[in-house]
Amino acid sequence: MKLILALLVSSAAAFAPSQVAKSSVSLNAFEDELGVQPPLGFFDPLGLLTDADQERFDRLRYVELKHGRISQLAFLGQIVTR
């Protein structure tokens, strides 16, 4: 009986709201770049651009476009060869 009661209490605690501290980090350096959306603003979840300049931002954007184009060609090649 104690085991069942303990399981019920522990399962009820799993659905209780947790205390989460809300923090806001915004980078104002790149807020006016192309692709910034109003609900999120500048989205950098990994913090790759915390101390970056415009040259690093432009290089990372270029590399992201290049990798996207390569993956699109790889997908097309996979579909064509089947």
PDB file of C-alpha atoms in Angstrom:
ATOM      1  CA  MET A   1       0.000   0.000   0.000  1.00  0.00           C
ATOM      2  CA  LYS A   2       2.853   2.347   0.842  1.00  0.00           C
ATOM      3  CA  LEU A   3       4.446   1.565  -2.497  1.00  0.00           C
ATOM      4  CA  ILE A   4       1.297   2.501  -4.409  1.00  0.00           C
ATOM      5  CA  LEU A   5       0.949   5.727  -2.433  1.00  0.00           C
ATOM      6  CA  ALA A   6       4.600   6.588  -3.070  1.00  0.00           C
ATOM      7  CA  LEU A   7       4.183   5.959  -6.801  1.00  0.00           C
ATOM      8  CA  LEU A   8       1.091   8.161  -6.961  1.00  0.00           C
ATOM      9  CA  VAL A   9       2.816  11.016  -5.141  1.00  0.00           C
ATOM     10  CA  SER A  10       5.939  10.794  -7.293  1.00  0.00           C
ATOM     11  CA  SER A  11       3.949  10.690 -10.523  1.00  0.00           C
ATOM     12  CA  ALA A  12       1.907  13.706  -9.446  1.00  0.00           C
ATOM     13  CA  ALA A  13       5.115  15.606  -8.716  1.00  0.00           C
ATOM     14  CA  ALA A  14       6.269  14.973 -12.281  1.00  0.00           C
ATOM     15  CA  PHE A  15       3.440  17.129 -13.613  1.00  0.00           C
ATOM     16  CA  ALA A  16       3.893  20.009 -11.179  1.00  0.00           C
ATOM     17  CA  PRO A  17       5.224  23.207 -12.747  1.00  0.00           C
ATOM     18  CA  SER A  18       8.904  23.741 -12.124  1.00  0.00           C
ATOM     19  CA  GLN A  19      10.570  26.987 -11.168  1.00  0.00           C
ATOM     20  CA  VAL A  20      12.493  28.186 -14.199  1.00  0.00           C
ATOM     21  CA  ALA A  21      14.428  31.406 -14.204  1.00  0.00           C
ATOM     22  CA  LYS A  22      13.752  33.428 -17.315  1.00  0.00           C
ATOM     23  CA  SER A  23      16.730  35.134 -18.822  1.00  0.00           C
ATOM     24  CA  SER A  24      16.933  37.227 -21.926  1.00  0.00           C
ATOM     25  CA  VAL A  25      20.035  37.551 -24.051  1.00  0.00           C
ATOM     26  CA  SER A  26      19.994  39.843 -27.019  1.00  0.00           C
ATOM     27  CA  LEU A  27      22.765  40.786 -29.374  1.00  0.00           C
ATOM     28  CA  ASN A  28      22.129  44.249 -30.693  1.00  0.00           C
ATOM     29  CA  ALA A  29      25.048  44.068 -33.114  1.00  0.00           C
ATOM     30  CA  PHE A  30      23.187  41.909 -35.639  1.00  0.00           C
ATOM     31  CA  GLU A  31      19.568  42.920 -34.992  1.00  0.00           C
ATOM     32  CA  ASP A  32      19.155  44.618 -38.389  1.00  0.00           C
ATOM     33  CA  GLU A  33      20.504  41.720 -40.483  1.00  0.00           C
ATOM     34  CA  LEU A  34      18.454  39.847 -43.053  1.00  0.00           C
ATOM     35  CA  GLY A  35      16.531  36.939 -41.512  1.00  0.00           C
ATOM     36  CA  VAL A  36      15.887  38.408 -38.067  1.00  0.00           C
ATOM     37  CA  GLN A  37      12.301  37.556 -37.077  1.00  0.00           C
ATOM     38  CA  PRO A  38      10.141  39.664 -34.704  1.00  0.00           C
ATOM     39  CA  PRO A  39       9.230  37.038 -32.092  1.00  0.00           C
ATOM     40  CA  LEU A  40      12.800  35.837 -31.548  1.00  0.00           C
ATOM     41  CA  GLY A  41      14.962  38.634 -32.807  1.00  0.00           C
ATOM     42  CA  PHE A  42      18.513  37.543 -33.525  1.00  0.00           C
ATOM     43  CA  PHE A  43      18.612  33.789 -32.755  1.00  0.00           C
ATOM     44  CA  ASP A  44      21.995  32.423 -31.664  1.00  0.00           C
ATOM     45  CA  PRO A  45      21.319  29.492 -29.299  1.00  0.00           C
ATOM     46  CA  LEU A  46      24.903  28.190 -29.249  1.00  0.00           C
ATOM     47  CA  GLY A  47      26.450  31.602 -28.649  1.00  0.00           C
ATOM     48  CA  LEU A  48      28.741  31.402 -31.669  1.00  0.00           C
ATOM     49  CA  LEU A  49      28.578  35.154 -32.223  1.00  0.00           C
ATOM     50  CA  THR A  50      28.827  36.515 -28.684  1.00  0.00           C
ATOM     51  CA  ASP A  51      32.158  38.288 -29.296  1.00  0.00           C
ATOM     52  CA  ALA A  52      32.124  38.268 -33.101  1.00  0.00           C
ATOM     53  CA  ASP A  53      32.546  41.089 -35.563  1.00  0.00           C
ATOM     54  CA  GLN A  54      30.806  41.672 -38.888  1.00  0.00           C
ATOM     55  CA  GLU A  55      33.450  39.724 -40.816  1.00  0.00           C
ATOM     56  CA  ARG A  56      32.892  36.553 -38.750  1.00  0.00           C
ATOM     57  CA  PHE A  57      29.112  36.929 -39.077  1.00  0.00           C
ATOM     58  CA  ASP A  58      29.388  37.242 -42.868  1.00  0.00           C
ATOM     59  CA  ARG A  59      31.697  34.206 -43.084  1.00  0.00           C
ATOM     60  CA  LEU A  60      29.373  32.010 -41.015  1.00  0.00           C
ATOM     61  CA  ARG A  61      26.404  33.106 -43.132  1.00  0.00           C
ATOM     62  CA  TYR A  62      28.318  32.289 -46.334  1.00  0.00           C
ATOM     63  CA  VAL A  63      29.352  28.853 -45.026  1.00  0.00           C
ATOM     64  CA  GLU A  64      25.765  28.090 -43.983  1.00  0.00           C
ATOM     65  CA  LEU A  65      24.488  28.915 -47.477  1.00  0.00           C
ATOM     66  CA  LYS A  66      27.236  26.822 -49.064  1.00  0.00           C
ATOM     67  CA  HIS A  67      26.432  23.794 -46.904  1.00  0.00           C
ATOM     68  CA  GLY A  68      22.722  24.182 -47.626  1.00  0.00           C
ATOM     69  CA  ARG A  69      23.339  24.200 -51.359  1.00  0.00           C
ATOM     70  CA  ILE A  70      25.622  21.159 -51.161  1.00  0.00           C
ATOM     71  CA  SER A  71      23.022  19.215 -49.181  1.00  0.00           C
ATOM     72  CA  GLN A  72      20.333  20.144 -51.716  1.00  0.00           C
ATOM     73  CA  LEU A  73      22.527  18.830 -54.530  1.00  0.00           C
ATOM     74  CA  ALA A  74      23.260  15.656 -52.561  1.00  0.00           C
ATOM     75  CA  PHE A  75      19.549  15.066 -52.046  1.00  0.00           C
ATOM     76  CA  LEU A  76      18.855  15.663 -55.728  1.00  0.00           C
ATOM     77  CA  GLY A  77      21.656  13.250 -56.658  1.00  0.00           C
ATOM     78  CA  GLN A  78      20.188  10.627 -54.339  1.00  0.00           C
ATOM     79  CA  ILE A  79      16.727  10.983 -55.916  1.00  0.00           C
ATOM     80  CA  VAL A  80      18.004  10.995 -59.530  1.00  0.00           C
ATOM     81  CA  THR A  81      20.147   7.878 -59.136  1.00  0.00           C
ATOM     82  CA  ARG A  82      17.339   5.719 -57.750  1.00  0.00           C
TER      83      ARG A  82
END
